[in-house]
Short mmCIF file of C-alpha atoms in Angstrom, two decimals:
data_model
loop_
_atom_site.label_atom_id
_atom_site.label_comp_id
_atom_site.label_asym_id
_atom_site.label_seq_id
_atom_site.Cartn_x
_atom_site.Cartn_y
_atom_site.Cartn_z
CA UNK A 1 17.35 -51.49 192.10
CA UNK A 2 21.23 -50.83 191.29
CA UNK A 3 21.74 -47.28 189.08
CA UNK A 4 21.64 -48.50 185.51
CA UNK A 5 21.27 -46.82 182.22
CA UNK A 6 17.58 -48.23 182.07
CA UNK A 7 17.26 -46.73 185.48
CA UNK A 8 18.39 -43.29 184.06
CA UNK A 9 16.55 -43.86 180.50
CA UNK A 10 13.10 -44.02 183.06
CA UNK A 11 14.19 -40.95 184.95
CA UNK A 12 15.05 -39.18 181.95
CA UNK A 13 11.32 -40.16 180.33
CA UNK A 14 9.85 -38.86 183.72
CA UNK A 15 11.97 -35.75 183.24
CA UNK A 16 11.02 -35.08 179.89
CA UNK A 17 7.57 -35.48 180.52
CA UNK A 18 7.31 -32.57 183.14
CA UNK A 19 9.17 -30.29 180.86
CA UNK A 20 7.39 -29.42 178.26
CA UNK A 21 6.17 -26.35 179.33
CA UNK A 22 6.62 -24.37 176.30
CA UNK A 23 3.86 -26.27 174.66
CA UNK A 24 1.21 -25.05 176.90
CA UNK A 25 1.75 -21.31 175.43
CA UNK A 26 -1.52 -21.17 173.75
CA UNK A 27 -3.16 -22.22 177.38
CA UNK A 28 -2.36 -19.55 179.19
CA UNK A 29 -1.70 -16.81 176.78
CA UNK A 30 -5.02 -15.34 176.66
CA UNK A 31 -4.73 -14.54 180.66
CA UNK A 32 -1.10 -13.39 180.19
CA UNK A 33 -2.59 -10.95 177.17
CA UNK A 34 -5.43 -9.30 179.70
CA UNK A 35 -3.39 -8.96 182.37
CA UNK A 36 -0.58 -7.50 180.73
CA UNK A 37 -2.99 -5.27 178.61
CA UNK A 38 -1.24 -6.63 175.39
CA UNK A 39 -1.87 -6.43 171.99
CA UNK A 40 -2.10 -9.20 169.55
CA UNK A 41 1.70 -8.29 168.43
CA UNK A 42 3.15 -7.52 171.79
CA UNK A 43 1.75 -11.00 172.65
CA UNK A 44 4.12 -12.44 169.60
CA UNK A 45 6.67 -10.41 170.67
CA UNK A 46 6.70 -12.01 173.59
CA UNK A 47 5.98 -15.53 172.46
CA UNK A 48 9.02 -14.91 169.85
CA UNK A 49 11.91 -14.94 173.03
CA UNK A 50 10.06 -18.17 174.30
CA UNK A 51 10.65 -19.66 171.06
CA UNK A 52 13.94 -18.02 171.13
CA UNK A 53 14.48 -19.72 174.82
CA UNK A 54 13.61 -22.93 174.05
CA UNK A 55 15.23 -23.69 170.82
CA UNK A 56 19.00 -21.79 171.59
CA UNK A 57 20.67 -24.96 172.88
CA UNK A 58 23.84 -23.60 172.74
CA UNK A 59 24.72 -22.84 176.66
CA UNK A 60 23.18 -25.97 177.71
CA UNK A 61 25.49 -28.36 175.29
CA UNK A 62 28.03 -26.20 176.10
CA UNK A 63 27.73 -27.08 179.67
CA UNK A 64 26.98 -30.67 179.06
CA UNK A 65 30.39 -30.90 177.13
CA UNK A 66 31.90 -29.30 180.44
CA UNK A 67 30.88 -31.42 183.09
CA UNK A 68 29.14 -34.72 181.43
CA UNK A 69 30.46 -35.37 177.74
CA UNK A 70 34.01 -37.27 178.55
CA UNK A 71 33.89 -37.69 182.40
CA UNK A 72 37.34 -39.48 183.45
CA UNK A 73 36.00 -42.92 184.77
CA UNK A 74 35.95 -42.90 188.38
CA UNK A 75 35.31 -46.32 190.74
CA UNK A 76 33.51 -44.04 193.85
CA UNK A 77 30.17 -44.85 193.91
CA UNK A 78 29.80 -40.84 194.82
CA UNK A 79 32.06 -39.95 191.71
CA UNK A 80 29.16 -38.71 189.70
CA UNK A 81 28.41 -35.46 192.31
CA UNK A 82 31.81 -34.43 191.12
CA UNK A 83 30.50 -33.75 187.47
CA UNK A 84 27.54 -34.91 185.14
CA UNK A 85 24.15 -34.55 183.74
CA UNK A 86 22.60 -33.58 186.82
CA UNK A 87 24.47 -30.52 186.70
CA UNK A 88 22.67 -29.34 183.64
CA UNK A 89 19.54 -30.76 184.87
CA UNK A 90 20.33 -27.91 188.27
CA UNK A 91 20.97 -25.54 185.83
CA UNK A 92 17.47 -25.91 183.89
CA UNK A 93 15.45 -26.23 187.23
CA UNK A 94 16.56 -23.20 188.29
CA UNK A 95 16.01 -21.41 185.03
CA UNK A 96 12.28 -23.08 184.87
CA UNK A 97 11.42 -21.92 188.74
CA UNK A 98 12.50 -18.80 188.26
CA UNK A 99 11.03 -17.80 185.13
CA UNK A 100 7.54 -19.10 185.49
CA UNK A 101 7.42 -17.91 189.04
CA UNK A 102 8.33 -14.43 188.21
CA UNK A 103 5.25 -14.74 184.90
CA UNK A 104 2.95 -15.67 187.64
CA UNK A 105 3.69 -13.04 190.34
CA UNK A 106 3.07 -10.41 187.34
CA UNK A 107 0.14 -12.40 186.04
CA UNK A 108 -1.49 -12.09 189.50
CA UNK A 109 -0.84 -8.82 190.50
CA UNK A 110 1.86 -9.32 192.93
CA UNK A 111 4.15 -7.75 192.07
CA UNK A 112 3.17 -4.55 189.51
CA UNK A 113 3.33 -5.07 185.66
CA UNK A 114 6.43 -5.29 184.27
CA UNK A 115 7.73 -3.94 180.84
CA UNK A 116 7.20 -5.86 177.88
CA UNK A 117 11.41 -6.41 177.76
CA UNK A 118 11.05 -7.68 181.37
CA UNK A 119 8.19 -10.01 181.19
CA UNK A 120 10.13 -11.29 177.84
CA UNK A 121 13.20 -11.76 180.07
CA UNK A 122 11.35 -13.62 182.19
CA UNK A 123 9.54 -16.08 179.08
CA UNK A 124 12.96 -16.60 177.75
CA UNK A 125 14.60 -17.67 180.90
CA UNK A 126 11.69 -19.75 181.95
CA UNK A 127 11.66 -21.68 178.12
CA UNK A 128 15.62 -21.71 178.14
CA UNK A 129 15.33 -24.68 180.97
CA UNK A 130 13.77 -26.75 178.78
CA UNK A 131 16.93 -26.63 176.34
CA UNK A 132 18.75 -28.05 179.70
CA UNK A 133 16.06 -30.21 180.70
CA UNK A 134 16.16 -31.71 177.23
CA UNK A 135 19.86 -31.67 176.18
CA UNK A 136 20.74 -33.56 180.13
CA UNK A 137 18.17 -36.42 179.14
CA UNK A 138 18.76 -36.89 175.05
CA UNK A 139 23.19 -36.53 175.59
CA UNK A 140 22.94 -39.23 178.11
CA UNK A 141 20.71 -41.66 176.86
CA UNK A 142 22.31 -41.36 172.92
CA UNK A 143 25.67 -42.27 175.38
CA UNK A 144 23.90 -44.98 177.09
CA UNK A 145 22.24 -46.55 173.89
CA UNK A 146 24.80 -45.20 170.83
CA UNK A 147 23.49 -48.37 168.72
CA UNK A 148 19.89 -47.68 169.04
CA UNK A 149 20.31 -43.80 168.51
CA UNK A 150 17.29 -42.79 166.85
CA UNK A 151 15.18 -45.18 168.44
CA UNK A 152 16.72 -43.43 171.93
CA UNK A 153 15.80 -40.07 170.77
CA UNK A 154 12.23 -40.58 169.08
CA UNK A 155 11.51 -42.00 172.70
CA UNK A 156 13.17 -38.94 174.35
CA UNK A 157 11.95 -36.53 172.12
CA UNK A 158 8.41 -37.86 171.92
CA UNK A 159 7.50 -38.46 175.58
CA UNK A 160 8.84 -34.21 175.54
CA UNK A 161 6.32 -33.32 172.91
CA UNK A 162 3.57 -35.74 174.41
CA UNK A 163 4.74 -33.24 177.98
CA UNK A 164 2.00 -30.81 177.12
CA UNK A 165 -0.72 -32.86 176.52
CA UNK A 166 0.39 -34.49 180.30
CA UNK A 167 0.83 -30.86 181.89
CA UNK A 168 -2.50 -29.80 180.54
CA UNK A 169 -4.55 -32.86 181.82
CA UNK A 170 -2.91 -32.37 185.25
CA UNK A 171 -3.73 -28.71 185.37
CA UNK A 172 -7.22 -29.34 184.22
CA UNK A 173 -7.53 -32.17 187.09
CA UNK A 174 -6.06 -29.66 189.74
CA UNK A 175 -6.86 -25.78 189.18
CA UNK A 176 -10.63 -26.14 187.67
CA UNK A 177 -9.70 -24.12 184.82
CA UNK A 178 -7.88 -21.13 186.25
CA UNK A 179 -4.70 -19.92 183.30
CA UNK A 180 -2.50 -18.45 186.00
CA UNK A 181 -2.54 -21.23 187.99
CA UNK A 182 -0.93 -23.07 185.30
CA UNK A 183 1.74 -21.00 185.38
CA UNK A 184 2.69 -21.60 188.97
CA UNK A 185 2.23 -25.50 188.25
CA UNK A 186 4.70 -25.34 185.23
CA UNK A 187 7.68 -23.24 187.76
CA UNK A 188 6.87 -25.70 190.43
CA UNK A 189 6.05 -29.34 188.78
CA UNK A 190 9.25 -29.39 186.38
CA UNK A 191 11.26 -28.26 189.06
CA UNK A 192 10.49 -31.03 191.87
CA UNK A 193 10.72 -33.92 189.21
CA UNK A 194 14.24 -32.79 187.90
CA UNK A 195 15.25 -31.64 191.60
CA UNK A 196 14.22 -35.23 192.61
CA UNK A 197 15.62 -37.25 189.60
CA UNK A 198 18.70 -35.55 188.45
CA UNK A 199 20.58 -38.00 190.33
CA UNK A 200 19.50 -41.29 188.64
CA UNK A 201 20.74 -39.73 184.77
CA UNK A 202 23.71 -40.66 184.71
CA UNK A 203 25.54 -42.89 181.66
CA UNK A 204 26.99 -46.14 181.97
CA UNK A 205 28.45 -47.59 178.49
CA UNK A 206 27.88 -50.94 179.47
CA UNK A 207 26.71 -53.56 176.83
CA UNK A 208 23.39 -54.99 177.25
CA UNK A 209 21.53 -58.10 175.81
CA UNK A 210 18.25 -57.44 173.80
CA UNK A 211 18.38 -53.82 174.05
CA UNK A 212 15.71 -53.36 171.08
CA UNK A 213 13.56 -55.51 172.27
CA UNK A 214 13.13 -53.06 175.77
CA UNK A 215 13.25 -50.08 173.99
CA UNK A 216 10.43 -51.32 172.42
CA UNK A 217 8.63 -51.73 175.80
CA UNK A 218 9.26 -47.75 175.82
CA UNK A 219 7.74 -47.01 172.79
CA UNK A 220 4.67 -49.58 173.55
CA UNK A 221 4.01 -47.63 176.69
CA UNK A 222 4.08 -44.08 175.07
CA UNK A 223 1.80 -45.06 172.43
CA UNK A 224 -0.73 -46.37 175.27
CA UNK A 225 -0.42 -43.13 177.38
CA UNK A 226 -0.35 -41.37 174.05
CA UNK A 227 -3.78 -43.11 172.82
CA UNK A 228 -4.99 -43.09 176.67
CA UNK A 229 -4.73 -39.04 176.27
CA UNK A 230 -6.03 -38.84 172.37
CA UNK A 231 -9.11 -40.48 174.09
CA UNK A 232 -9.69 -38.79 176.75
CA UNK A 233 -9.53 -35.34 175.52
CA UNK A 234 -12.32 -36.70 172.30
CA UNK A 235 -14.60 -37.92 175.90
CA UNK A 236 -14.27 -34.45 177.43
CA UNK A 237 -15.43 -33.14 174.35
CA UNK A 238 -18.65 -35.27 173.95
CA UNK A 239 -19.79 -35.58 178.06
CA UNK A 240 -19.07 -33.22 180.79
CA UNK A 241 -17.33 -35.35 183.41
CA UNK A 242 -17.86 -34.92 187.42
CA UNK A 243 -14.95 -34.33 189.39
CA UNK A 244 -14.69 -38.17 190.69
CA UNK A 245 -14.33 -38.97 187.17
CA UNK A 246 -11.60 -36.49 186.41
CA UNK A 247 -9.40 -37.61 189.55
CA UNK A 248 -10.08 -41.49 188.46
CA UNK A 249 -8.86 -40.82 184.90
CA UNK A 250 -6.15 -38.90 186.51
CA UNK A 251 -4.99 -41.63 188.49
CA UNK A 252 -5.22 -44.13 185.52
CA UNK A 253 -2.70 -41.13 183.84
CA UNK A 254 0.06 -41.40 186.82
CA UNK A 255 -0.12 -45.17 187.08
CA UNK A 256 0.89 -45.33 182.98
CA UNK A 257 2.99 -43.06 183.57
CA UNK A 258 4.77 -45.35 186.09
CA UNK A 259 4.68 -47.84 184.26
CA UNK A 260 8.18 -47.25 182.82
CA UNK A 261 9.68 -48.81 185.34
CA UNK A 262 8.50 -51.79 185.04
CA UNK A 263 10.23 -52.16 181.91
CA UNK A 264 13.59 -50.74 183.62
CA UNK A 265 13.63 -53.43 186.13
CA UNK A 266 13.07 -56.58 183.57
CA UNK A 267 15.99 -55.03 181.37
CA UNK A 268 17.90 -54.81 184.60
CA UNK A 269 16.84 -58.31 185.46
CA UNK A 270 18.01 -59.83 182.44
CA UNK A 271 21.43 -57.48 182.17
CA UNK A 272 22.11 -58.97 185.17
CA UNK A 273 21.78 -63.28 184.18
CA UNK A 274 23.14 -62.45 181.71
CA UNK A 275 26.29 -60.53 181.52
CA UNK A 276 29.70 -61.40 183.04
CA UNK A 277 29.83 -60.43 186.99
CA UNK A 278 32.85 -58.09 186.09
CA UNK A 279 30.81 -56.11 184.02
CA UNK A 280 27.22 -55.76 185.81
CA UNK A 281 29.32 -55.18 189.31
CA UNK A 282 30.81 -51.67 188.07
CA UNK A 283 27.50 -51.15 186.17
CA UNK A 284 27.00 -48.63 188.74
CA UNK A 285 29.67 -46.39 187.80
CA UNK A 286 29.18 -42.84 186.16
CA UNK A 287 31.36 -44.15 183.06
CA UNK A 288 31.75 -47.86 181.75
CA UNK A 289 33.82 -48.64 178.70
CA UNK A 290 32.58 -51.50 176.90
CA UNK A 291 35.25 -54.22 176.07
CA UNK A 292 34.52 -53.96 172.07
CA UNK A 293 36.29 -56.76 169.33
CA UNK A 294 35.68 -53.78 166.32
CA UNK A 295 34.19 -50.49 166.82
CA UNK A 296 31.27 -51.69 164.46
CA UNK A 297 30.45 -55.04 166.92
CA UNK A 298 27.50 -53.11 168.71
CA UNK A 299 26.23 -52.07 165.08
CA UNK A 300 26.55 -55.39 163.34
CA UNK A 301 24.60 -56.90 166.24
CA UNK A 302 21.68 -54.45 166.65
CA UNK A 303 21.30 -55.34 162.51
CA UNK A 304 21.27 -59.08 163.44
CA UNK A 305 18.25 -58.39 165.56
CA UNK A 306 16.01 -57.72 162.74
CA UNK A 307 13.90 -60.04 161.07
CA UNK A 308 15.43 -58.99 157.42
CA UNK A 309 19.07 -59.13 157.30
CA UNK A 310 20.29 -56.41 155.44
CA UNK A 311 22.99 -57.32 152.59
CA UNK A 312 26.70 -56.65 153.82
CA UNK A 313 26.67 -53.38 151.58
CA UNK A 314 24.11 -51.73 153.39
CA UNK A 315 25.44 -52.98 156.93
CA UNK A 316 28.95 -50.80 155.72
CA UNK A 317 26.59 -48.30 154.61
CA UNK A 318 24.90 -47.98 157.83
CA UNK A 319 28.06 -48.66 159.91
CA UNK A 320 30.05 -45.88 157.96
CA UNK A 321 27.25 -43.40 159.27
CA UNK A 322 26.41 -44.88 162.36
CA UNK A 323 30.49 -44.36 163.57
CA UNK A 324 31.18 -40.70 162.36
CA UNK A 325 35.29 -40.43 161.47
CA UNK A 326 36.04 -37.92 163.75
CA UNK A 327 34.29 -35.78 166.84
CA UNK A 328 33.96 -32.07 165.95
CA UNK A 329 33.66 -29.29 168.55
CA UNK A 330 30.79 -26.61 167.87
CA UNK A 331 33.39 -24.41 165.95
CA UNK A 332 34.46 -27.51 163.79
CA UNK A 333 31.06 -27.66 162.54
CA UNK A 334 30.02 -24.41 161.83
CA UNK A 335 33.10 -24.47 159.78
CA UNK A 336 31.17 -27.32 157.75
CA UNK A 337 28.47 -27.38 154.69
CA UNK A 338 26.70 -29.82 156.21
CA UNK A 339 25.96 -28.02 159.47
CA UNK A 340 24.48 -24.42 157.91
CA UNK A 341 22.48 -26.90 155.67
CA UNK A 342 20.96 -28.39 158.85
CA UNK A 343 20.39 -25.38 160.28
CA UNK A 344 18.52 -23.73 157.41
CA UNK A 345 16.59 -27.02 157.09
CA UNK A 346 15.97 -26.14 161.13
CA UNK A 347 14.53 -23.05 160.59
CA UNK A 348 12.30 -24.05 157.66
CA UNK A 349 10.88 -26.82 159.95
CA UNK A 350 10.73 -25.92 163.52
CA UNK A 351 10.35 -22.15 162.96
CA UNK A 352 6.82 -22.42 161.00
CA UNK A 353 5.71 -25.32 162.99
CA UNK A 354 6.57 -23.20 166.54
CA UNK A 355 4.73 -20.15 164.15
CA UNK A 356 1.80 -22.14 164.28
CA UNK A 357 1.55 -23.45 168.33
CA UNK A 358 1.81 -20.07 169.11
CA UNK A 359 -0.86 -19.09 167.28
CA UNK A 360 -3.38 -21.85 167.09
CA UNK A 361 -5.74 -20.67 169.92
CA UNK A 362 -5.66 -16.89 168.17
CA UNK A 363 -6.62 -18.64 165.18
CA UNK A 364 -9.33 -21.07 166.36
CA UNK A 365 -11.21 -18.04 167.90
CA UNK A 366 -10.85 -15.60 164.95
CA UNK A 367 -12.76 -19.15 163.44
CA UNK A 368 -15.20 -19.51 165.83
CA UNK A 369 -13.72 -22.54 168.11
CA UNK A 370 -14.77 -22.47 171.67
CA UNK A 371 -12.73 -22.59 174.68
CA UNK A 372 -13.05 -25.96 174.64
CA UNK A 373 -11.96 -26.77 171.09
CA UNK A 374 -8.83 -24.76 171.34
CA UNK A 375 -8.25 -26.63 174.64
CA UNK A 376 -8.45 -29.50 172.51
CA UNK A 377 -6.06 -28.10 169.85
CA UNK A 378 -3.49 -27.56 172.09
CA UNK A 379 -3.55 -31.58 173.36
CA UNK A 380 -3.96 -32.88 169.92
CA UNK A 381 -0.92 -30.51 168.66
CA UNK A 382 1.17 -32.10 171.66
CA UNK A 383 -0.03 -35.75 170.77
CA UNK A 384 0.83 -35.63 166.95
CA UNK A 385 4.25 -34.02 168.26
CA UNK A 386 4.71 -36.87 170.30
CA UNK A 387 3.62 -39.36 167.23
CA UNK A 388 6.39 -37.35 164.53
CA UNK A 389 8.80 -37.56 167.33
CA UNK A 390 8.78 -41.21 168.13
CA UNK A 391 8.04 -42.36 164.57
CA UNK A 392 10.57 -40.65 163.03
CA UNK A 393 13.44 -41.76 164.93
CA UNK A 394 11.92 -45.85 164.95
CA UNK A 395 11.12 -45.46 161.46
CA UNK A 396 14.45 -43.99 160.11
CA UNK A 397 16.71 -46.03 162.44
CA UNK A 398 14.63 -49.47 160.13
CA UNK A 399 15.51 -47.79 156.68
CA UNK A 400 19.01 -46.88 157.66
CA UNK A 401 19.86 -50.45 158.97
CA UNK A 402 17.69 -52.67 156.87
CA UNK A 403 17.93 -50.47 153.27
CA UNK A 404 21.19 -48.03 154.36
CA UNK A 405 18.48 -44.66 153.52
CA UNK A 406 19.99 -41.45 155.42
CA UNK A 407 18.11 -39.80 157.64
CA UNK A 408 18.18 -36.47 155.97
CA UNK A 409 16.28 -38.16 153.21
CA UNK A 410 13.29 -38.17 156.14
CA UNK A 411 13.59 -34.49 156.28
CA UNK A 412 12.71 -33.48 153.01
CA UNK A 413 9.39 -36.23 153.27
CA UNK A 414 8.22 -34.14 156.63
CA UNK A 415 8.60 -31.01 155.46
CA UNK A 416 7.47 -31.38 152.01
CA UNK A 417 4.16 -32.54 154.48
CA UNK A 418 4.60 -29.82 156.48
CA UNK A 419 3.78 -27.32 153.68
CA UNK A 420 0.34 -29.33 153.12
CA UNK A 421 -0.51 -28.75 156.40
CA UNK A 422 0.31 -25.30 156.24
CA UNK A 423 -1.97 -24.88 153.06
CA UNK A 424 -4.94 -26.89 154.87
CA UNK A 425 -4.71 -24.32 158.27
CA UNK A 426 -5.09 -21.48 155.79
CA UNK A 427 -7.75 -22.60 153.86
CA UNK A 428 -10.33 -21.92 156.55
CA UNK A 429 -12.55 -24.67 155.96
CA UNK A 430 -14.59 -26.36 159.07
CA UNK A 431 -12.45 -28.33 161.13
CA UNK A 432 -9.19 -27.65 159.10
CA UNK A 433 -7.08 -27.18 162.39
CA UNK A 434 -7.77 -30.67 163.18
CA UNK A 435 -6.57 -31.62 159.87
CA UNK A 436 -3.94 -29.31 159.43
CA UNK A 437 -2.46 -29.25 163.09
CA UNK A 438 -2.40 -32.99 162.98
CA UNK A 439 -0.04 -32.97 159.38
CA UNK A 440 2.15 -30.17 161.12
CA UNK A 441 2.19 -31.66 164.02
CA UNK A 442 3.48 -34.62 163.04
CA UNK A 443 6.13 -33.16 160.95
CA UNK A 444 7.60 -30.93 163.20
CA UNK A 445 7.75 -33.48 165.92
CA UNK A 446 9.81 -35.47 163.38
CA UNK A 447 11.97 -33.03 163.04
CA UNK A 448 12.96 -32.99 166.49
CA UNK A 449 13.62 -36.30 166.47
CA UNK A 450 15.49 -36.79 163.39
CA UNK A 451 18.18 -33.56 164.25
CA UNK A 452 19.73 -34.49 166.82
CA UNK A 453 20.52 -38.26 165.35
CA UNK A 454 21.61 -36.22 162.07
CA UNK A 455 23.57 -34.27 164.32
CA UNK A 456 25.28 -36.88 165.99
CA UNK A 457 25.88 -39.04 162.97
CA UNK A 458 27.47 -36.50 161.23
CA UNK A 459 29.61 -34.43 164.08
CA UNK A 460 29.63 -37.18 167.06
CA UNK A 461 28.72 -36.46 170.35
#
């Protein structure tokens, strides 16, 4: 199959589902608190630089604008080891090897224990690839898809939060329930996928036919493997399974996961009947400009693909935000309202809900959850993450086109929810994590999702 941008929107969704590794805090915390001989708040200390890791983007789009963001076009077919996304993809495999490696030495005695500013060194550097890991994927495939934006992201973002729920079934198939092993799986598993599919991310602005209706396929297939998880974490709960029936529902995991593809090569397929041979020959090129009538042809055809044809006032509407005036640099829009509004928004959002994954399995066994529950917890969180993700992006990008709603609009609804579920989880009434991690969970995967489309809708990309 011929490098395409659904070639490097699968490899990106294979990417992101390795690298959630920040999500799986509340697995292995408890062995990283014995071993370490922490407290409860030298334990948040330390869980405080992995949120500080994994959220402080700034290096990694930084980089990205470097070597990826406005590449000059270039007709090698080996053009694209000069400069792109794989070389923040490097950068984040490196950071994720490295710091979980250097966590699991520590954890296991190998090396003696570190200070508390060392092992946080290490937790910062090893949730700081994920910002790379995440930034590589979502820049390239907003570039590859610019009409379908938050459909693009909610796909991105959401297979990232539905990552931990993956990681944990995979460690529970392969260590039998040892914490530390974890640890070496999440420094070595995120680093072979992205060392093996850096290559195949790469953008091509080429114009495609019936774009929403395989993005689509995407978000069918997430919300299988999402529903596949959901149930098999609610089985484990009820029987005890034997180990053949761990490595069979295992394998049924990997083969949805694959299944991605198969959606890459029918787009491909019809990309190919379809379009003129002058466009799908250089298809393979690191940069393709489309040959465009009006900036806004892309836009006005994406809203022709609904069923509801939105009146010619709300396709300006949507247009007008869709194509931002101008592209601001990172000091351009700090200099802005709209950007320290975002960012206070940000921290209202993603702070408490990251407040609350840290803490869930310290909370369900001050309540009396067992192991198992709290095992549970953590999947569930990473499922409803993946659900708030996916949603919000789908569900926005239909009110923006179809009734010309913004998307910040979205992110007063999820965090106005947010603060209900924050209410339920301190109630302490039986089973309100289930309740109340599901309502945050949701809402601070939206979040995620809705961002970075704000973001780019308002400062470019």
């Amino acid at each position: 199959m011929e490098s395409s941008k659904w070639l490097a929107a699968v490899a990106s969704i294979w990417i992101q589902c390795s690298s959630g590794a920040s999500y799986t805090f509340g697995i292995y915390s408890p062995v990283l608190k014995s071993t370490q001989a922490y407290d409860q708040s030298t334990l948040d200390t330390v869980s405080v630089f992995k949120d500080i890791g994994a959220n402080a983007g700034i290096l990694s789009g930084l980089l990205y604008t470097a070597v990826a963001a406005n590449p000059t076009v270039n007709r090698g077919r080996l053009s694209f080891l000069h400069g792109g996304p794989w070389v923040v993809h490097l950068a984040g495999a490196v950071q994720c090897f490295a710091g979980y490696f250097f966590m699991w030495l520590a954890v296991t005695g190998i090396i003696h224990r570190p200070p508390v500013a060392i092992m946080s060194l290490f937790m910062f550097i090893a949730a700081h690839a994920q910002t790379f890991l995440n930034t590589a994927n979502v820049v390239a495939a907003v570039q590859n898809f610019p009409d379908h934006s938050g459909t693009i992201v909610g796909i991105m973002k959401g297979f990232l939060g539905l990552s931990g729920a993956i990681l944990i079934q995979v460690y529970q198939t392969l260590s039998n329930g040892n914490p530390s092993s974890l640890i070496l799986m999440l420094a070595l598993l995120p680093t072979i996928v992205t060392l093996v599919l850096m290559f195949l991310v790469r953008v091509h602005q080429t114009p495609s036919r019936n774009e929403e209706k395989h993005l689509h396929g995407f978000l069918l297939l997430s919300l299988v493997i999402a529903a596949y998880l959901l149930l098999l974490r609610i089985l484990e709960n009820v029987f005890v399974f034997p180990q053949w029936a761990t490595i069979i529902t295992f394998l049924v995991l990997l083969a949805l996961l694959c299944s991605p593809i198969s959606v890459a090569f029918k787009a491909q397929r019809v990309d190919l009947e379809r379009l003129p041979p002058s466009i799908t020959s250089s298809s393979s090129l690191l940069i393709d400009e489309p040959e465009l009538d009006s900036p806004n042809k892309l836009t006005v055809g994406y809203l022709r693909d609904y069923d509801e044809v939105p009146t010619e006032s709300v396709q300006r509407k949507a247009s007008s935000i869709l194509q931002p005036n101008e592209q601001k640099n990172l000091w351009q829009a700090m200099c802005t309202v709209d950007f320290w509004f975002l960012f206070v928004a940000m921290i209202c959002g993603m702070g408490s809900g990251l407040a609350t994954i840290n803490n869930i399995s310290q909370i369900g066994e001050s309540l009396g959850y067992t192991t198992l529950a709290r095992s549970t917890l953590v999947s569930f969180w990473s499922i409803w993450n993946f659900l708030g993700r996916l949603g919000a992006g789908y569900v926005s990008d239909i009110f923006l086109l179809r009734r010309g709603w913004p998307r910040p609009l979205f992110m007063v609804f999820t965090l106005a929810a947010m603060t209900v579920g924050h209410v339920i989880i301190a109630s302490g009434f039986s089973g309100n994590l289930y309740v109340g991690s599901l309502l945050v969970g949701i809402c601070y995967g939206s979040q995620w999702s809705l961002m970075p489309t704000i973001t780019k809708e308002i400062f470019g990309v």
